[in-house]
Coordinates of C-alpha atoms in Angstrom, one line a residue:
Chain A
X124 CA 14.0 -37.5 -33.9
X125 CA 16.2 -40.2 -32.5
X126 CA 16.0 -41.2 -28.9
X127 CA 18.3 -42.6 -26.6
X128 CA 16.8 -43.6 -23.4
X129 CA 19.0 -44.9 -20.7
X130 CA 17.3 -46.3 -17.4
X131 CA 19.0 -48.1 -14.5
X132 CA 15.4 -50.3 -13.4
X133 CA 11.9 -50.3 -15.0
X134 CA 12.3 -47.0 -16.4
X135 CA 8.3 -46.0 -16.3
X136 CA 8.9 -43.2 -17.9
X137 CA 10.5 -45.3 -20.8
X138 CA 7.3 -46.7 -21.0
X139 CA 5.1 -43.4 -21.3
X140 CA 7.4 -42.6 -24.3
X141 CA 7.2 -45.5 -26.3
X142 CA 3.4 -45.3 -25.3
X143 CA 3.2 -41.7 -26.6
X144 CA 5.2 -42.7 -29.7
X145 CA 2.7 -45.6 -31.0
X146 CA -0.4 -43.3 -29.8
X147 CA 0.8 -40.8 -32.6
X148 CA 1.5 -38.1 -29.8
X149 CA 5.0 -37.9 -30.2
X150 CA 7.1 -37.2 -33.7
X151 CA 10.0 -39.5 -32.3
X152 CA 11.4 -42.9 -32.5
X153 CA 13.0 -44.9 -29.9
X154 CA 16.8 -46.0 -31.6
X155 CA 18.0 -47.6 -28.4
X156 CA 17.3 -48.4 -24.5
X157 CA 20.7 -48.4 -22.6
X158 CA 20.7 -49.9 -18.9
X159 CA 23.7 -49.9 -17.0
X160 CA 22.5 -52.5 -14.2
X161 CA 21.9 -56.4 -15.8
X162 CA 18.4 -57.4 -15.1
X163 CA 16.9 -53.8 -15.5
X164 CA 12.7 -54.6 -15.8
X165 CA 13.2 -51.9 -18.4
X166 CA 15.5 -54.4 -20.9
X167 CA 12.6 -56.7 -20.7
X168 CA 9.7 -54.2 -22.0
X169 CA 11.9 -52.8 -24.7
X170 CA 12.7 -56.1 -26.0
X171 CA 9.0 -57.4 -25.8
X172 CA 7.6 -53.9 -27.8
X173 CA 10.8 -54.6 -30.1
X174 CA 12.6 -51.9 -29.5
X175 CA 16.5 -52.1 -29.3
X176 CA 17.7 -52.9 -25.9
X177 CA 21.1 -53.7 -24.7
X178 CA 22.8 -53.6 -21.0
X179 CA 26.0 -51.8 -20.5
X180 CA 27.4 -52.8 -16.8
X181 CA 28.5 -49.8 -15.5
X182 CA 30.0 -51.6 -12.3
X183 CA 33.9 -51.8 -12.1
X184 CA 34.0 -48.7 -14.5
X185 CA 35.0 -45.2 -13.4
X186 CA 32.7 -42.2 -14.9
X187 CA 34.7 -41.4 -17.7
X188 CA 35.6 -45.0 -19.2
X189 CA 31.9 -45.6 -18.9
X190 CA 30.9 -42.8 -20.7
X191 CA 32.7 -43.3 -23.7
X192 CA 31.0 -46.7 -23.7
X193 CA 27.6 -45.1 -23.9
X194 CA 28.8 -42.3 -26.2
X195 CA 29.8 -44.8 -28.9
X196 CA 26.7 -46.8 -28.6
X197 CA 24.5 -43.8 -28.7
X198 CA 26.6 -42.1 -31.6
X199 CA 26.2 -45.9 -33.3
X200 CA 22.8 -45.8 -33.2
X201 CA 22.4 -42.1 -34.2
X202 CA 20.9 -40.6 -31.2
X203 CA 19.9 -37.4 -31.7
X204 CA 18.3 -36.7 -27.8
X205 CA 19.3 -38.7 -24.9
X206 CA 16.2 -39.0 -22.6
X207 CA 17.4 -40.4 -18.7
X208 CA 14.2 -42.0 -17.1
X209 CA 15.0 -43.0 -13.9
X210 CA 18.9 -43.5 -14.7
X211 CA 21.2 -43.1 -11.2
X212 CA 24.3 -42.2 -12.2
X213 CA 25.4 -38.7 -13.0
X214 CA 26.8 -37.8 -16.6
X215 CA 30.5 -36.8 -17.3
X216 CA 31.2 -33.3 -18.6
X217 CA 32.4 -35.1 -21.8
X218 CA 29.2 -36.7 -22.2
X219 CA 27.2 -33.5 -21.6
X220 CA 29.9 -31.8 -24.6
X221 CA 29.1 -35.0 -26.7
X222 CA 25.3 -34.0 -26.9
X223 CA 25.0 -30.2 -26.5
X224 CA 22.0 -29.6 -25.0
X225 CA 20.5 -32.9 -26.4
X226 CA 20.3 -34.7 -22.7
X227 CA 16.7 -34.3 -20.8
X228 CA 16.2 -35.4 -17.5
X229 CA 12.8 -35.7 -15.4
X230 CA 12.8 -35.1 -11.5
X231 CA 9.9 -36.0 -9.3
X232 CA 9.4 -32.7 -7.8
X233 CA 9.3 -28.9 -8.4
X234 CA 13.2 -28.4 -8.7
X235 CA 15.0 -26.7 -7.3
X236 CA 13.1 -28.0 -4.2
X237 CA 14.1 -31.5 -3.1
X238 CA 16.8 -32.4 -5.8
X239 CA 18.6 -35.8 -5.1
X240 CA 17.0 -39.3 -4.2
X241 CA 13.1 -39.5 -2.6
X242 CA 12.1 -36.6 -3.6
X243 CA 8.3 -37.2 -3.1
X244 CA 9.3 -38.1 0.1
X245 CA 12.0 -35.1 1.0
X246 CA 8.4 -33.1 -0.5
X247 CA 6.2 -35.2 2.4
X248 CA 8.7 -34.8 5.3
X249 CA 9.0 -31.1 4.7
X250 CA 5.1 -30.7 4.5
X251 CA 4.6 -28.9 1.1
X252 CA 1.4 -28.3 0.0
X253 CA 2.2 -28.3 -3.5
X254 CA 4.5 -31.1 -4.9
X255 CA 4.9 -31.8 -9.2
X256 CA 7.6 -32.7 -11.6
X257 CA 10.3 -30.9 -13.4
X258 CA 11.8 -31.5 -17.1
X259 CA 15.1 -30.2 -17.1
X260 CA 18.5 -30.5 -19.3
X261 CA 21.2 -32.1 -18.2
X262 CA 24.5 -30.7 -16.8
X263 CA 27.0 -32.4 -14.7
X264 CA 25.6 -30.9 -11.5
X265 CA 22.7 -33.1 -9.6
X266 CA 19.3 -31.9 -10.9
X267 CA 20.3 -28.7 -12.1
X268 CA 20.1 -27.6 -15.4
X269 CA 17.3 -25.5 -17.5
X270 CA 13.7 -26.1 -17.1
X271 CA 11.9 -27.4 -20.1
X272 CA 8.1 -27.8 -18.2
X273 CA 7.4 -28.3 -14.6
X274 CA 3.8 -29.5 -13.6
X275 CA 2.3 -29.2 -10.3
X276 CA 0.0 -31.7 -8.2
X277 CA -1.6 -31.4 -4.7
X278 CA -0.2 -32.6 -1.8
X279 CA -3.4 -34.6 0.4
X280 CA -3.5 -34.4 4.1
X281 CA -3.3 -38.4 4.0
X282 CA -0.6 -39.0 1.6
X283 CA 2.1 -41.3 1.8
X284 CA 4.9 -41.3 -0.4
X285 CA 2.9 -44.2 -2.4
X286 CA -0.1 -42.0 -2.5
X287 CA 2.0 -38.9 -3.6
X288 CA 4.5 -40.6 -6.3
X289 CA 1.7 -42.1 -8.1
X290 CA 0.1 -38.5 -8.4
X291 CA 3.5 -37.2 -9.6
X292 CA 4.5 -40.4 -11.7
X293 CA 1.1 -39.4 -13.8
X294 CA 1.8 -35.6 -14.7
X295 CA 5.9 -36.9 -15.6
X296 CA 4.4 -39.7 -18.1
X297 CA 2.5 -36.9 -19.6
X298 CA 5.1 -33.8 -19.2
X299 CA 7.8 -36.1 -20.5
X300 CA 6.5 -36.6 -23.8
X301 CA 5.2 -33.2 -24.0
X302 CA 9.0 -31.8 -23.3
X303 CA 10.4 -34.3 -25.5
X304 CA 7.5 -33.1 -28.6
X305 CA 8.5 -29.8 -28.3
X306 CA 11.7 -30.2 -29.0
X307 CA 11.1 -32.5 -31.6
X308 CA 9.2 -29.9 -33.3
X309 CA 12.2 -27.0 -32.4
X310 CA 10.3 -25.2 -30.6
X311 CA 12.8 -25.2 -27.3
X312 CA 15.1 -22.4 -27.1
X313 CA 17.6 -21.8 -24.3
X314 CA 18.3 -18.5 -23.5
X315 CA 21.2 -19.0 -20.6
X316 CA 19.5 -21.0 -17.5
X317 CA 15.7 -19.8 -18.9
X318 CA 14.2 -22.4 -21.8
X319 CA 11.7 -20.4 -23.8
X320 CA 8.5 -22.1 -25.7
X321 CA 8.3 -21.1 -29.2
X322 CA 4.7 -20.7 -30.5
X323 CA 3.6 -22.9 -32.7
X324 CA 4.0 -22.8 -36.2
X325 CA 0.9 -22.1 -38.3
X326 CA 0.0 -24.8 -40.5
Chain B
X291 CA -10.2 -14.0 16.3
X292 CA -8.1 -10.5 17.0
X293 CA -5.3 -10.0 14.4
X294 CA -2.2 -8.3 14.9
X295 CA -0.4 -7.2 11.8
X296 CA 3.2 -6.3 11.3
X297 CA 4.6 -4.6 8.5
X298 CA 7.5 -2.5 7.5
X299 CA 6.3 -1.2 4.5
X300 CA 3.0 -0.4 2.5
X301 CA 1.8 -4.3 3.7
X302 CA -0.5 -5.1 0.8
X303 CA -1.4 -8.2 2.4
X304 CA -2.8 -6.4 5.2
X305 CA -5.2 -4.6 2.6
X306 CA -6.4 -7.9 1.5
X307 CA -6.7 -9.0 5.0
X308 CA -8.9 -6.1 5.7
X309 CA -10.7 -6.4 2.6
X310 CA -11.5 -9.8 2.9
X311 CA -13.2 -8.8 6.7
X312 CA -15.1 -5.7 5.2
X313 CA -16.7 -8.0 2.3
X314 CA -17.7 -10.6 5.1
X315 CA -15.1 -13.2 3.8
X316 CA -13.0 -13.6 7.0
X317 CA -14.1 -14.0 10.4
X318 CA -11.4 -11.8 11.8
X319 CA -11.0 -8.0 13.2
X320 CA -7.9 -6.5 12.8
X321 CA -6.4 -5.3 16.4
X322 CA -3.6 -3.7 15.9
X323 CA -1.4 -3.1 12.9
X324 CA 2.5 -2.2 13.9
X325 CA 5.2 -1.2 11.9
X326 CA 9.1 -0.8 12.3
X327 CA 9.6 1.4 10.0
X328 CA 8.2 4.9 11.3
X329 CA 6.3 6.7 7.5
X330 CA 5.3 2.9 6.5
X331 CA 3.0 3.5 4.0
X332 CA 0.3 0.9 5.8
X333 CA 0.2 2.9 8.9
X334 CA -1.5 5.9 7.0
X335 CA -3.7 2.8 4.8
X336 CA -5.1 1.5 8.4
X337 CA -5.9 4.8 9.9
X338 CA -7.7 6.0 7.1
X339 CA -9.6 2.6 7.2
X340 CA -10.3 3.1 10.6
X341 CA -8.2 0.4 12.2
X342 CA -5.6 1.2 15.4
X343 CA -1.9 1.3 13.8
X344 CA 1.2 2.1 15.3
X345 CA 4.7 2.8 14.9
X346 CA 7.5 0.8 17.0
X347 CA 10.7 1.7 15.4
X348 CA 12.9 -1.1 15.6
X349 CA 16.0 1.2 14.6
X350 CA 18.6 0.8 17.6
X351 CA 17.6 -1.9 19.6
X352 CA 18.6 -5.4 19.6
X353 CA 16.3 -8.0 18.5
X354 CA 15.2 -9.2 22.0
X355 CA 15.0 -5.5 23.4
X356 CA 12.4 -4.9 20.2
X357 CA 10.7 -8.0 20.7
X358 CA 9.8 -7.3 24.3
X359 CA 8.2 -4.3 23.2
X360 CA 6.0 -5.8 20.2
X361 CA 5.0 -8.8 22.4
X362 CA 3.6 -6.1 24.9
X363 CA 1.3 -3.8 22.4
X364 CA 0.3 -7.3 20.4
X365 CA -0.4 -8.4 24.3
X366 CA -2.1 -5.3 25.4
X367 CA -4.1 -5.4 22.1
X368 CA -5.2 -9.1 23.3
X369 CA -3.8 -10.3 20.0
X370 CA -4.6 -13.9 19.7
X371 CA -3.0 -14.6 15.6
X372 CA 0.1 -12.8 14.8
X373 CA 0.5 -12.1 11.0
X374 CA 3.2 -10.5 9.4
X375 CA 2.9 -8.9 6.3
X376 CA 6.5 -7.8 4.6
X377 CA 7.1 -7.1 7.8
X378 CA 11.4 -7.1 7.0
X379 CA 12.9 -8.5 10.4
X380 CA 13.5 -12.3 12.3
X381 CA 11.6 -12.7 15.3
X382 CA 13.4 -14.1 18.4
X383 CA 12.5 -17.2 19.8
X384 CA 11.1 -15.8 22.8
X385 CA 9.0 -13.8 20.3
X386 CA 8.1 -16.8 19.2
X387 CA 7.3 -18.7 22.9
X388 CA 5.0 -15.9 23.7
X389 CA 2.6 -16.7 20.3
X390 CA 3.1 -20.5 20.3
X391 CA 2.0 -22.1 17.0
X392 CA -0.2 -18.2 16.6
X393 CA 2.5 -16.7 14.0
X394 CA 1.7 -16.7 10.4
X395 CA 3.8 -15.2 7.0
X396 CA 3.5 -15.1 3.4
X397 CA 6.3 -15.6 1.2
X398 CA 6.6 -15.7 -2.5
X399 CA 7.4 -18.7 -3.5
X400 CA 7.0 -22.0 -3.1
X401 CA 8.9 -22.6 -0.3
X402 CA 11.5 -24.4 0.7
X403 CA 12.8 -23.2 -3.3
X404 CA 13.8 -19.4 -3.1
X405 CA 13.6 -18.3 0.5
X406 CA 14.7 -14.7 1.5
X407 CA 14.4 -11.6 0.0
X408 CA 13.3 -11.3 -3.8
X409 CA 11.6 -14.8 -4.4
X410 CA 10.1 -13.8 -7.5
X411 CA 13.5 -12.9 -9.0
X412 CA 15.2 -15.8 -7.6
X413 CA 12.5 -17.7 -9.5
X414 CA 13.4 -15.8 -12.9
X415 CA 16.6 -16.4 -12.7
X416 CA 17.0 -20.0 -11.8
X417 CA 13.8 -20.2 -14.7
X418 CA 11.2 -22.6 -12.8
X419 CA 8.2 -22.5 -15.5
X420 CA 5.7 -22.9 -11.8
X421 CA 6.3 -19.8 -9.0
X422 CA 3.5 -19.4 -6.4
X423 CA 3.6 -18.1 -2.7
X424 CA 3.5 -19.9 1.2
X425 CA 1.3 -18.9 4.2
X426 CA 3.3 -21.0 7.2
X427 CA 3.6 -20.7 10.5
X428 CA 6.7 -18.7 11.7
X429 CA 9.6 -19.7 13.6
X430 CA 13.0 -18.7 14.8
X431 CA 14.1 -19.1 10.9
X432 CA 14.2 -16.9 8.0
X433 CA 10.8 -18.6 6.0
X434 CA 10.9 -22.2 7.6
X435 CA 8.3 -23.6 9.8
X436 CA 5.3 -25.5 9.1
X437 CA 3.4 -25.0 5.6
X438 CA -0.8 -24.2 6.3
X439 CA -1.3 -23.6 2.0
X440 CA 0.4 -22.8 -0.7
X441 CA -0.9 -21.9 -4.3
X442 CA 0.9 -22.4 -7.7
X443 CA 1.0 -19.9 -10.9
X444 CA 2.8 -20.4 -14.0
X445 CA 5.8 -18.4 -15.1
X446 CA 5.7 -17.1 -18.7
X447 CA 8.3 -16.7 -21.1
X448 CA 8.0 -13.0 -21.1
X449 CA 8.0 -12.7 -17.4
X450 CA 9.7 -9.7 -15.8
X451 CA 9.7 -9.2 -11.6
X452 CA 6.8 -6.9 -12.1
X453 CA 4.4 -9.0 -14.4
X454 CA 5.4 -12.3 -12.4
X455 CA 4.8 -10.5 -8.4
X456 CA 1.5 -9.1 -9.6
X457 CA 0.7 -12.6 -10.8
X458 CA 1.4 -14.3 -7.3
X459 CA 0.2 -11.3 -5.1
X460 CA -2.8 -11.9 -6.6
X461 CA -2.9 -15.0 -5.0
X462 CA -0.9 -14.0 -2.1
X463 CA -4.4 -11.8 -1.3
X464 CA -6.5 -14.6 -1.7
X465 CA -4.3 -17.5 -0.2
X466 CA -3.5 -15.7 2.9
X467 CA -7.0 -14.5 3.9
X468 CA -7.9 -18.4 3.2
X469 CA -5.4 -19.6 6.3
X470 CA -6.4 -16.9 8.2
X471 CA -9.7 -18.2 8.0
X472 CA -9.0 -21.5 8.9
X473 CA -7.3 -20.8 11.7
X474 CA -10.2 -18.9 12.9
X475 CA -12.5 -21.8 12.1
X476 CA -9.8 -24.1 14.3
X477 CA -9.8 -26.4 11.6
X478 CA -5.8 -25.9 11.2
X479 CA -3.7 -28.8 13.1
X480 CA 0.0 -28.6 13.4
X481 CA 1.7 -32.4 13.4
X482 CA 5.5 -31.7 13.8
X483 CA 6.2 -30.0 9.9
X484 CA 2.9 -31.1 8.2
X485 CA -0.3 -29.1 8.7
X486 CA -3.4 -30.9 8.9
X487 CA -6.6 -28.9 7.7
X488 CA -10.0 -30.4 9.5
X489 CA -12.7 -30.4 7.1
X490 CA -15.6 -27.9 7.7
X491 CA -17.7 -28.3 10.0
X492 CA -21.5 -29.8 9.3
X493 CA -23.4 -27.2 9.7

């Protein structure tokens, strides 16, 4: 399966894939990593592991025009699941029809609480007890979208929103791949707003 | 610590809460159990266990006139934590004033997602794959106020609103008898929204 990750800054998550990917975990390969801010720490660590990398400046563009741009380059390199990984711009209904149900997003809490920016610290300020991640697909609403996996971590007395994202960041490197597997292997079925698991096949 | 307990229905969480005190697991009596409803299953439950319950129909009076009257039989009772227990109404601030920081709920979710009635169905419909439940202290607002714990359960594919409540009241039970608890060990600290929990004592 043919990835498409598109990042706006270091894109960690990025990271975990192509980690996951040369561990073996993970039945995909990275075809290209779109930023669409110059300088993006995540251009740098594609390039170095050799993996296709370009910018495409989204400034100056309105949502549409710059859509097409990424369609094209995506369709070019024959992407076949768009993964987002800490990319800050929402998607145009045209590029959600351009890859039907083929655009997975991960949110650093347990949507739909504290959708948006911050949301380990939204999570902090409100005083939850429990905080996680969320894979979800994409849809041109913020952070909505059917759940692939959520995972949940403890919220410590003495967190900061350091503290806290670091616990979160660890479960999303791991729940990324795991999301982006099971698809892989078709096991992902979505049945309206629910996403079901399909068993796995017997060998 | 003397417990009031108000329900409107059968109250299952005041069965816990009562079983959790007969097995020796909660430093608590229970004082008084009122409910607004007048043939609430948990009226007949408590006498039959033994423990005072009473009937203050809330049916025709406003919500201060009806308040006035619970803070005096919780008063009377020398009521020192107030817990509700599907107890189906808002409390009035003065309600509030009169058991400062001394109100607890349960609620089945993880707040702040799916407040209100029906959590676990909210849950199945948006399709979190992570549900759970919230013991916080009450305020003037329908399930807001500061979080003391919260516990996490997965949601499975084959969920309906039955399988999926028996899976979190079974941790309602446990979760809410646990803050009960520390509250009666004073180990529970309220800093603006967060909750601080002390660590136990050395013996």
């Amino acid at each position: 399966m043919r990835l498409g990750i598109l990042i706006s800054g270091r894109g960690s998550n990025f990271e975990a894939i192509a980690n996951s990917i040369s561990r073996g975990k993970l039945d995909a390969e990275i075809a290209i990593v779109i930023s669409n801010r110059p300088g993006a720490k995540g251009l740098e660590i594609a390039t170095a592991r050799g993996i296709p990398a370009k910018c495409i400046p989204s400034r100056g563009l309105d949502r549409e025009e710059y859509d097409k741009l990424l369609i094209e380059e995506l369709k070019a390199n024959e992407v076949e699941l768009v993964c987002l990984a800490g990319f800050m711009r929402l998607l145009s209904a045209n590029f959600i029809k351009a890859f039907p149900n083929r655009v997975l997003n991960i949110h650093p809490s347990l949507l739909p609480a504290f959708p948006g920016l911050d949301g380990q610290k939204q999570a902090l300020d409100y005083g939850v007890k429990i905080a996680g991640c969320t894979v979800h697909f994409v849809d041109e609403f913020l952070d909505s979208g059917p759940i692939v996996l959520q995972s949940a971590v403890p919220v410590l007395d003495d967190d900061d929103v350091d503290s806290l994202s670091a616990r979160i960041l660890a479960q999303e490197h791991a729940t990324y791949s795991q999301a982006i597997q099971l698809i892989a292997e078709e096991r992902v079925v979505i049945e309206g707003r629910k996403v079901r698991i399909l068993p796995e096949r017997a060998a």
